[in-house]
Coordinates of C-alpha atoms and ligand atoms in Angstrom, one line a residue:
M1 CA 12.0 -194.3 133.2
N2 CA 12.6 -196.2 130.0
P3 CA 16.2 -196.0 128.7
L4 CA 16.3 -194.1 125.4
P5 CA 17.1 -195.9 122.3
A6 CA 20.7 -194.9 121.8
L7 CA 20.2 -193.5 118.3
S8 CA 17.6 -191.0 119.4
K9 CA 20.1 -189.2 121.5
I10 CA 21.6 -186.0 120.0
R11 CA 25.1 -186.9 121.4
V12 CA 25.1 -190.3 119.7
R13 CA 23.9 -188.7 116.4
L14 CA 26.5 -186.1 116.5
V15 CA 29.3 -188.6 117.2
L16 CA 28.0 -190.8 114.5
S17 CA 27.8 -188.1 111.8
F18 CA 31.2 -186.7 112.7
G19 CA 32.6 -190.2 112.9
L20 CA 31.1 -191.0 109.5
A21 CA 32.5 -187.8 108.0
F22 CA 35.9 -188.6 109.5
L23 CA 35.9 -192.2 108.2
A24 CA 34.9 -191.0 104.7
M25 CA 37.7 -188.4 104.8
A26 CA 40.2 -191.0 106.0
A27 CA 39.2 -193.5 103.3
F28 CA 39.3 -190.9 100.6
G29 CA 42.6 -189.6 101.9
G30 CA 44.1 -193.1 101.7
I31 CA 42.8 -193.7 98.1
S32 CA 44.0 -190.3 97.0
Y33 CA 47.5 -191.0 98.5
S34 CA 47.7 -194.2 96.6
Y35 CA 46.7 -192.5 93.3
F36 CA 49.1 -189.6 93.8
F37 CA 51.9 -192.0 94.7
R38 CA 51.3 -194.0 91.5
M39 CA 51.1 -190.8 89.4
E40 CA 54.3 -189.5 90.9
Q41 CA 56.1 -192.8 90.0
K42 CA 54.6 -192.6 86.5
L43 CA 55.8 -189.0 86.1
V44 CA 59.3 -189.9 87.2
F45 CA 59.4 -192.8 84.8
L46 CA 57.8 -190.7 82.1
S47 CA 60.7 -188.3 82.2
Q48 CA 63.1 -191.3 82.1
A49 CA 61.2 -192.6 79.0
D50 CA 61.5 -189.2 77.4
A51 CA 65.2 -189.2 78.2
M52 CA 65.6 -192.7 76.6
V53 CA 63.9 -191.4 73.4
N54 CA 66.4 -188.4 73.5
M55 CA 69.3 -190.8 73.9
A56 CA 68.2 -192.9 71.0
L57 CA 67.7 -189.7 68.9
E58 CA 71.2 -188.4 69.9
A59 CA 72.8 -191.7 69.0
R60 CA 71.1 -191.5 65.6
R61 CA 72.2 -187.9 65.1
Y62 CA 75.8 -188.9 65.6
E63 CA 75.2 -191.8 63.3
K64 CA 74.2 -189.4 60.6
N65 CA 77.2 -187.2 61.2
Y66 CA 79.5 -190.2 61.1
F67 CA 78.2 -191.1 57.6
L68 CA 78.6 -187.5 56.5
Y69 CA 82.1 -186.7 57.9
H70 CA 83.5 -190.2 58.7
Q71 CA 85.0 -189.1 61.9
D72 CA 85.7 -191.5 64.8
K73 CA 84.4 -189.1 67.5
D74 CA 80.9 -189.3 66.0
F75 CA 81.1 -193.1 66.2
R76 CA 82.2 -192.9 69.8
Q77 CA 79.6 -190.4 70.7
A78 CA 76.8 -192.5 69.2
L79 CA 78.0 -195.5 71.1
D80 CA 78.3 -193.5 74.3
Y81 CA 74.6 -192.4 74.0
L82 CA 73.7 -196.0 73.3
S83 CA 75.4 -197.1 76.5
Q84 CA 73.5 -194.4 78.4
Y85 CA 70.3 -195.7 76.9
E86 CA 71.2 -199.3 78.0
A87 CA 72.0 -198.1 81.5
M88 CA 68.6 -196.6 81.7
L89 CA 67.1 -199.9 80.6
T90 CA 68.9 -201.7 83.4
N91 CA 68.2 -199.1 86.1
N92 CA 64.4 -199.0 85.3
R93 CA 64.2 -202.7 84.8
Q94 CA 61.6 -203.4 87.4
H95 CA 59.3 -200.5 86.3
L96 CA 59.7 -201.5 82.7
L97 CA 58.9 -205.1 83.5
N98 CA 55.8 -203.9 85.3
S99 CA 54.5 -201.7 82.6
L100 CA 55.8 -203.4 79.4
G101 CA 56.4 -207.0 80.3
L102 CA 59.4 -209.2 80.0
S103 CA 59.3 -209.7 76.2
E104 CA 59.1 -206.0 75.4
H105 CA 62.0 -205.2 77.8
K106 CA 64.1 -207.9 76.2
K107 CA 63.2 -206.6 72.8
L108 CA 64.4 -203.1 73.6
A109 CA 67.7 -204.5 75.1
Q110 CA 68.2 -206.7 72.0
L111 CA 67.5 -203.7 69.7
A112 CA 70.1 -201.5 71.5
D113 CA 72.6 -204.4 71.5
G114 CA 71.9 -205.2 67.8
Y115 CA 72.3 -201.5 66.8
R116 CA 75.7 -201.3 68.6
E117 CA 76.9 -204.5 66.9
L118 CA 75.8 -203.3 63.5
F119 CA 77.4 -199.9 64.0
R120 CA 80.7 -201.5 65.1
E121 CA 80.6 -203.8 62.1
V122 CA 80.0 -200.8 59.8
H123 CA 82.8 -198.8 61.5
R124 CA 85.2 -201.7 61.1
R125 CA 84.5 -202.2 57.5
T126 CA 84.4 -198.5 56.4
G127 CA 87.4 -197.7 54.3
R128 CA 88.3 -201.3 53.8
W129 CA 85.2 -202.3 51.9
S130 CA 83.7 -200.7 48.9
I131 CA 80.6 -198.6 49.3
E132 CA 78.5 -201.1 47.5
E133 CA 79.6 -203.7 50.0
V134 CA 78.9 -201.7 53.1
A135 CA 75.6 -200.3 51.8
P136 CA 73.4 -203.3 53.0
L137 CA 75.0 -203.1 56.5
V138 CA 74.3 -199.4 56.7
E139 CA 70.7 -200.0 55.6
N140 CA 70.3 -202.6 58.4
L141 CA 71.9 -200.1 60.9
R142 CA 69.4 -197.4 59.9
S143 CA 66.4 -199.6 60.2
A144 CA 67.6 -200.9 63.7
G145 CA 68.1 -197.3 64.8
K146 CA 64.6 -196.4 63.5
S147 CA 63.0 -199.3 65.4
L148 CA 64.9 -198.3 68.5
I149 CA 63.4 -194.8 68.4
E150 CA 59.9 -196.0 67.5
R151 CA 59.8 -198.5 70.4
S152 CA 61.2 -195.9 72.8
E153 CA 58.5 -193.4 71.7
A154 CA 55.9 -196.1 72.1
L155 CA 57.1 -196.7 75.6
A156 CA 56.8 -193.0 76.5
R157 CA 53.4 -192.9 74.9
S158 CA 52.1 -195.8 76.9
E159 CA 53.3 -194.2 80.1
R160 CA 51.5 -191.0 79.2
N161 CA 48.3 -193.0 78.4
H162 CA 48.6 -194.7 81.8
M163 CA 48.9 -191.3 83.5
H164 CA 45.7 -190.2 81.7
R165 CA 43.9 -193.4 82.8
L166 CA 44.8 -192.8 86.4
L167 CA 43.6 -189.2 86.2
K168 CA 40.3 -190.3 84.6
E169 CA 39.7 -192.9 87.3
Y170 CA 40.5 -190.4 90.1
R171 CA 38.1 -187.7 88.8
P172 CA 34.7 -189.5 89.5
L173 CA 36.1 -190.6 92.9
L174 CA 36.8 -187.0 93.8
I175 CA 33.3 -185.9 92.6
I176 CA 31.6 -188.7 94.7
F177 CA 33.6 -187.8 97.7
L178 CA 32.8 -184.1 97.4
A179 CA 29.1 -184.8 96.9
G180 CA 29.1 -187.2 99.9
L181 CA 30.8 -184.6 102.0
A182 CA 28.4 -181.9 101.0
G183 CA 25.5 -184.3 101.7
I184 CA 26.8 -185.0 105.3
G185 CA 27.5 -181.3 105.8
A186 CA 24.0 -180.4 104.7
L187 CA 22.5 -183.0 107.0
V188 CA 24.5 -181.8 109.9
V189 CA 23.6 -178.1 109.2
Y190 CA 19.9 -179.1 108.8
Y191 CA 20.1 -181.0 112.1
F192 CA 21.6 -178.2 113.9
L193 CA 19.3 -175.5 112.5
V194 CA 16.0 -177.3 112.4
R195 CA 16.3 -179.9 115.2
L196 CA 18.5 -178.1 117.7
V197 CA 18.7 -174.3 117.2
R198 CA 15.0 -173.8 116.4
P199 CA 13.6 -175.7 119.4
L200 CA 16.2 -174.1 121.7
H201 CA 15.0 -170.7 120.4
T202 CA 11.4 -171.7 121.2
I203 CA 12.4 -172.8 124.7
E204 CA 14.2 -169.5 125.2
E205 CA 11.1 -167.6 124.1
A206 CA 8.8 -169.7 126.3
T207 CA 11.1 -169.0 129.3
K208 CA 10.8 -165.3 128.7
V209 CA 7.0 -165.7 128.5
V210 CA 6.9 -167.8 131.7
G211 CA 8.8 -165.0 133.5
K212 CA 5.9 -162.7 132.6
G213 CA 3.4 -165.0 134.1
D214 CA 2.1 -166.9 131.1
F215 CA 2.5 -170.6 131.8
R216 CA 1.6 -172.0 128.4
P217 CA 3.3 -175.3 127.6
I218 CA 5.5 -175.7 124.6
P219 CA 4.0 -177.9 121.9
Y220 CA 5.7 -181.3 122.2
D221 CA 6.2 -183.4 119.1
H222 CA 7.0 -186.6 120.9
R223 CA 10.7 -186.5 120.1
E224 CA 12.7 -188.8 122.3
D225 CA 16.0 -187.0 122.4
E226 CA 17.6 -184.5 124.9
I227 CA 15.6 -181.7 123.4
G228 CA 12.3 -183.7 123.9
H229 CA 13.2 -184.3 127.5
L230 CA 14.0 -180.6 128.0
I231 CA 10.6 -179.6 126.6
Q232 CA 8.9 -182.2 128.8
A233 CA 10.8 -181.0 131.9
F234 CA 9.9 -177.3 130.9
N235 CA 6.2 -178.2 130.5
R236 CA 6.2 -180.0 133.9
M237 CA 7.8 -176.9 135.4
A238 CA 5.3 -174.6 133.7
L239 CA 2.4 -176.7 135.0
H240 CA 3.7 -176.7 138.6
L241 CA 4.4 -172.9 138.4
K242 CA 0.8 -172.4 137.1
Q243 CA -0.7 -174.5 139.8
N244 CA 1.4 -172.8 142.5
N245 CA 0.6 -169.4 141.1
E246 CA -3.2 -170.1 141.1
Q247 CA -3.0 -171.5 144.6
M248 CA -1.1 -168.4 145.7
V249 CA -3.6 -166.1 144.2
Q250 CA -6.5 -168.0 145.7
T251 CA -4.8 -168.1 149.1
E252 CA -4.1 -164.4 149.0
K253 CA -7.7 -163.7 148.1
L254 CA -8.9 -165.9 150.9
T255 CA -6.6 -164.3 153.5
A256 CA -7.5 -160.8 152.4
L257 CA -11.2 -161.6 152.4
G258 CA -10.9 -163.5 155.7
T259 CA -9.6 -160.5 157.5
L260 CA -12.2 -158.2 155.9
T261 CA -15.2 -160.5 156.5
S262 CA -14.3 -161.3 160.0
G263 CA -14.3 -157.6 160.8
V264 CA -17.6 -156.9 159.0
A265 CA -19.3 -160.1 160.3
H266 CA -18.2 -159.3 163.8
E267 CA -19.6 -155.8 163.6
L268 CA -22.9 -157.0 162.1
N269 CA -23.3 -159.8 164.6
N270 CA -24.2 -157.5 167.5
P271 CA -26.8 -155.3 165.8
L272 CA -28.4 -158.4 164.3
N273 CA -28.5 -160.1 167.7
N274 CA -30.1 -157.0 169.1
I275 CA -32.7 -156.8 166.3
S276 CA -33.5 -160.5 166.7
T277 CA -33.8 -160.2 170.5
S278 CA -36.0 -157.1 170.2
C279 CA -38.1 -158.9 167.6
Q280 CA -38.6 -161.9 169.9
I281 CA -39.5 -159.7 172.8
L282 CA -42.0 -157.8 170.7
L283 CA -43.6 -161.0 169.4
E284 CA -43.8 -162.4 172.9
E285 CA -45.1 -159.3 174.6
M286 CA -47.5 -158.3 171.8
P287 CA -50.9 -157.3 173.2
P288 CA -53.6 -159.8 171.9
E289 CA -55.5 -157.0 170.1
T290 CA -52.5 -156.3 167.8
A291 CA -53.5 -156.5 164.2
P292 CA -52.5 -159.9 162.6
Y293 CA -50.8 -157.9 159.8
H294 CA -48.3 -156.4 162.3
K295 CA -47.6 -159.8 163.7
E296 CA -46.9 -161.2 160.2
L297 CA -44.5 -158.3 159.5
L298 CA -42.6 -159.0 162.8
T299 CA -42.4 -162.7 162.0
A300 CA -41.0 -161.8 158.5
I301 CA -38.4 -159.5 160.1
D302 CA -37.5 -162.2 162.5
S303 CA -37.0 -164.8 159.8
Q304 CA -35.0 -162.4 157.6
V305 CA -32.8 -161.5 160.5
E306 CA -32.3 -165.2 161.1
K307 CA -31.2 -165.6 157.5
A308 CA -28.8 -162.7 157.9
R309 CA -27.4 -164.2 161.1
D310 CA -26.9 -167.5 159.2
I311 CA -24.9 -165.6 156.6
V312 CA -22.9 -163.8 159.2
G313 CA -22.4 -167.2 160.9
S314 CA -20.9 -168.7 157.7
L315 CA -18.8 -165.6 157.2
L316 CA -17.3 -166.0 160.6
E317 CA -16.9 -169.7 160.0
F318 CA -15.0 -168.8 156.8
S319 CA -12.6 -166.4 158.4
R320 CA -12.1 -168.3 161.7
R321 CA -9.0 -170.4 162.1
R322 CA -10.4 -173.2 164.2
K323 CA -8.1 -175.7 165.8
F324 CA -6.8 -178.1 163.3
K325 CA -5.8 -181.6 164.3
L326 CA -4.8 -184.5 162.0
E327 CA -6.0 -188.0 162.9
R328 CA -6.2 -191.2 161.0
E329 CA -9.7 -191.7 159.8
N330 CA -11.5 -194.2 157.7
L331 CA -12.4 -192.4 154.5
Y332 CA -15.4 -194.6 153.6
Q333 CA -17.0 -193.9 157.0
L334 CA -16.3 -190.2 156.8
V335 CA -18.0 -189.9 153.4
S336 CA -21.0 -192.1 154.3
E337 CA -21.5 -190.2 157.6
S338 CA -21.4 -186.8 155.8
L339 CA -23.9 -188.1 153.2
K340 CA -26.2 -189.3 156.1
L341 CA -26.0 -185.9 157.7
I342 CA -27.5 -184.2 154.7
R343 CA -30.0 -187.0 153.8
G344 CA -32.8 -184.6 154.5
E345 CA -31.5 -182.2 151.8
T346 CA -31.1 -184.9 149.1
P347 CA -33.6 -184.1 146.3
V348 CA -36.0 -186.7 145.3
G349 CA -34.6 -188.8 142.4
V350 CA -31.0 -188.3 143.4
K351 CA -29.0 -191.4 144.1
T352 CA -25.7 -191.5 145.9
R353 CA -22.9 -194.0 145.4
I354 CA -19.7 -194.5 147.3
D355 CA -16.9 -196.3 145.6
I356 CA -14.1 -196.2 148.2
P357 CA -12.1 -199.2 149.5
R358 CA -13.5 -200.0 153.0
E359 CA -10.2 -200.2 154.6
M360 CA -8.8 -196.9 153.1
A361 CA -7.6 -194.6 155.9
I362 CA -6.1 -191.2 155.8
E363 CA -4.9 -188.5 158.1
L364 CA -7.2 -185.6 158.3
D365 CA -9.1 -183.2 160.5
K366 CA -12.5 -184.7 160.7
G367 CA -14.5 -181.6 161.5
H368 CA -12.9 -179.5 158.7
M369 CA -13.1 -182.3 156.2
F370 CA -16.8 -182.9 157.0
Q371 CA -17.4 -179.3 156.2
A372 CA -15.5 -179.4 152.9
L373 CA -17.3 -182.6 151.8
L374 CA -20.7 -181.2 152.8
N375 CA -20.2 -178.1 150.6
L376 CA -19.3 -180.3 147.6
F377 CA -22.3 -182.6 148.2
M378 CA -24.7 -179.8 148.7
N379 CA -23.6 -178.1 145.5
S380 CA -24.1 -181.3 143.6
F381 CA -27.5 -181.8 145.1
Q382 CA -28.4 -178.2 144.2
A383 CA -27.3 -178.9 140.6
M384 CA -29.4 -182.1 140.3
E385 CA -32.8 -180.8 141.4
Q386 CA -34.4 -182.9 138.6
G387 CA -32.7 -186.0 139.8
G388 CA -29.3 -187.7 139.0
V389 CA -26.4 -189.6 140.5
L390 CA -23.8 -188.4 142.9
T391 CA -20.7 -190.7 143.0
V392 CA -17.9 -190.4 145.4
R393 CA -14.8 -192.4 144.5
A394 CA -11.3 -192.7 146.1
R395 CA -8.2 -194.4 144.9
E396 CA -4.6 -194.5 145.9
I397 CA -1.9 -193.1 143.6
K398 CA 1.1 -195.1 144.6
E399 CA 3.7 -193.2 142.5
S400 CA 3.0 -189.9 144.0
N401 CA 1.9 -191.2 147.4
Q402 CA -1.5 -189.5 147.2
I403 CA -5.1 -190.3 147.6
E404 CA -7.4 -189.0 144.9
L405 CA -11.0 -188.4 145.9
T406 CA -13.6 -187.5 143.2
V407 CA -17.0 -186.1 143.6
D408 CA -18.9 -186.7 140.5
D409 CA -22.5 -185.6 139.6
T410 CA -24.8 -185.7 136.7
G411 CA -26.1 -182.2 137.3
T412 CA -26.1 -179.0 135.2
G413 CA -22.3 -178.8 135.0
I414 CA -20.5 -175.4 135.2
D415 CA -20.4 -172.9 132.4
P416 CA -16.8 -173.0 131.1
E417 CA -16.6 -169.2 131.4
I418 CA -17.1 -169.2 135.1
L419 CA -15.1 -172.3 135.8
P420 CA -12.0 -170.4 136.9
Q421 CA -14.1 -168.3 139.4
V422 CA -16.0 -171.0 141.3
F423 CA -13.5 -171.2 144.2
D424 CA -13.6 -167.4 144.7
P425 CA -15.2 -166.2 147.9
F426 CA -18.7 -164.8 147.3
F427 CA -18.9 -166.1 143.8
T428 CA -22.3 -167.6 143.3
T429 CA -24.7 -168.1 140.5
K430 CA -27.6 -168.7 142.9
E431 CA -30.3 -166.2 143.6
V432 CA -29.9 -163.7 146.4
G433 CA -30.6 -165.5 149.7
N434 CA -30.0 -168.9 148.3
G435 CA -26.2 -169.0 148.4
T436 CA -23.4 -166.9 149.8
G437 CA -20.8 -168.2 147.4
L438 CA -18.6 -169.2 150.3
G439 CA -19.0 -173.0 150.1
L440 CA -16.3 -173.8 147.6
S441 CA -13.8 -171.2 149.0
I442 CA -14.2 -172.8 152.4
T443 CA -13.6 -176.3 150.9
Y444 CA -10.6 -174.9 149.0
G445 CA -9.1 -173.5 152.3
V446 CA -9.7 -176.8 154.1
I447 CA -8.1 -178.9 151.4
E448 CA -5.1 -176.5 151.3
R449 CA -4.7 -176.8 155.0
H450 CA -4.4 -180.6 154.5
Q451 CA -1.6 -179.9 151.9
G452 CA -3.9 -181.1 149.2
R453 CA -5.2 -179.7 145.9
I454 CA -8.7 -179.4 144.5
K455 CA -9.8 -178.8 140.9
V456 CA -13.0 -179.0 138.9
E457 CA -13.8 -180.1 135.4
N458 CA -16.9 -180.6 133.4
K459 CA -17.6 -184.2 132.4
E460 CA -17.8 -185.1 128.8
T461 CA -21.3 -186.4 129.4
K462 CA -23.4 -184.5 132.0
G463 CA -22.4 -182.7 135.2
C464 CA -19.1 -181.9 136.7
R465 CA -16.4 -183.6 138.7
F466 CA -14.4 -182.2 141.7
I467 CA -11.0 -183.9 142.1
V468 CA -9.3 -183.7 145.5
T469 CA -5.8 -185.0 146.0
L470 CA -4.5 -185.5 149.5
P471 CA -1.2 -186.8 150.9
A472 CA -1.7 -190.5 151.6
N473 CA 0.9 -190.9 154.2
R474 CA 2.5 -188.0 155.9
R475 CA 6.1 -188.2 157.0
E476 CA 6.8 -187.7 160.7
G477 CA 8.4 -184.4 161.6
Ligands
ATP501 N1 -21.7 -179.5 141.4 C1 -21.9 -178.3 140.8 N2 -22.7 -178.3 139.7 C2 -22.9 -177.1 139.1 N3 -22.5 -175.9 139.5 C3 -21.7 -175.9 140.6 C4 -21.4 -177.1 141.4 N4 -20.7 -176.7 142.4 C5 -20.5 -175.4 142.4 N5 -21.1 -174.9 141.3 C6 -21.2 -173.4 140.9 O1 -20.2 -172.8 141.7 C7 -20.8 -171.7 142.4 C8 -20.1 -171.4 143.7 O2 -20.3 -172.5 144.5 P1 -20.2 -172.3 146.1 O3 -20.5 -173.5 146.8 O4 -18.9 -171.6 146.4 O5 -21.3 -171.2 146.3 P2 -22.9 -171.4 146.3 O6 -23.2 -172.9 146.3 O7 -23.4 -170.6 145.2 O8 -23.3 -170.8 147.7 P3 -23.1 -171.5 149.1 O9 -22.4 -172.7 149.0 O10 -22.4 -170.5 149.9 O11 -24.5 -171.8 149.6 C9 -22.2 -172.1 142.5 O12 -23.0 -170.9 142.6 C10 -22.5 -172.8 141.2 O13 -22.7 -171.9 140.2
MG502 MG1 -22.3 -174.2 147.7

């Protein structure tokens, strides 16, 4: 058997689809982790940036108080908040460098430093210098404080914007992933329902039907996966069961009829013999003056009795289990001998052909097989009264160790309606007295005794074909 292309196997497809889904989930999980990690860092820093803005605001609040009340503690508080602001600048240096760059970081540090220096200067000179003298310094201090707050706010704003950007980037990724996952899910569900569950249901139904004696095959759509194989195996099984069932029915019929007919034939044989003998005696001992009309009647009785005895003879033949002995015979010879035997019965215009390898030999019971073949040939001749060709072929089927013998004619063919009945005992379409309808049932029995099979089909052109398969080599034992 050809190895299946790997992809057509259900197992491989399932592993692939689940593997793909798993990989997609792992990739998405990794990407999501990196996004969340960055967002978390941003959030932490954002709170730091907000805290820096607050420090700067606090410093400025104390600066205002200082100018209102001229108290030292406000000056110290302002510087204290400024130190905290600077500490934050140092602690978050790396993060600030990453998001702001070196120059901006330096700028913030310089601003904080400049603000402190200015404040100190103002504090030192307050009380010693006149207000007009200090005013420009105070003005500088205020604008330095303002810039410090503006820049710190800009920093918090930029971090917030960065967070928004990350969220914006993440959203389409999430949508693509969910859509992909839904797609894979839908495919898997479709595959399970349509390609697995439905055919399995069909097989289940077919199994129930087979159990009831209906051996119809399941339609096979040439799928090459495990389900396809299962359907093929099921159909093979159904075909075998059908053949075995038919054979069993036929055998039962033959057995039942065999018993019946042997009894009837036996009972009829004696009276028929008596009639025949009496008729012979009467004919022989008839006085010369007997009317010719009476003589004709007696001759008619005698010939009808002879016919009846023939029928009884074939009935007995049908029911009798004669000795059966298998011997190796040359098939070509067997066929040509049987054809010779009925040469006298061959209608004018009928040609016979044998297409059998000369050396082909097979184990069979010659007497029985003769009889089986003669019945087939006679039927063909009877169906080709207007002329035709009878062809007998044989070939060896190595794979199944069988020999197939076909008997092919160009006769009337068989009406498809009666095709299933032709092997039945006493089934005949011939007129009363022309056929007993036992020929094919005897042939059937003989082939069966040879552990073979016989079937018939109408040809597409003209006539019908009987196909006999026989074991080519029997094993010893
Ligand atoms: N080669 C054939 N061509 C056409 N019809 C056939 C052929 N062989 C068999 N039949 C049909 O099958 C029927 C049964 O055949 P079978 O040989 O059992 O009986 P028969 O020929 O009618 O009678 P018998 O063989 O007992 O003289 C025939 O009556 C005929 O209708
Ligand atoms: Mg016949």
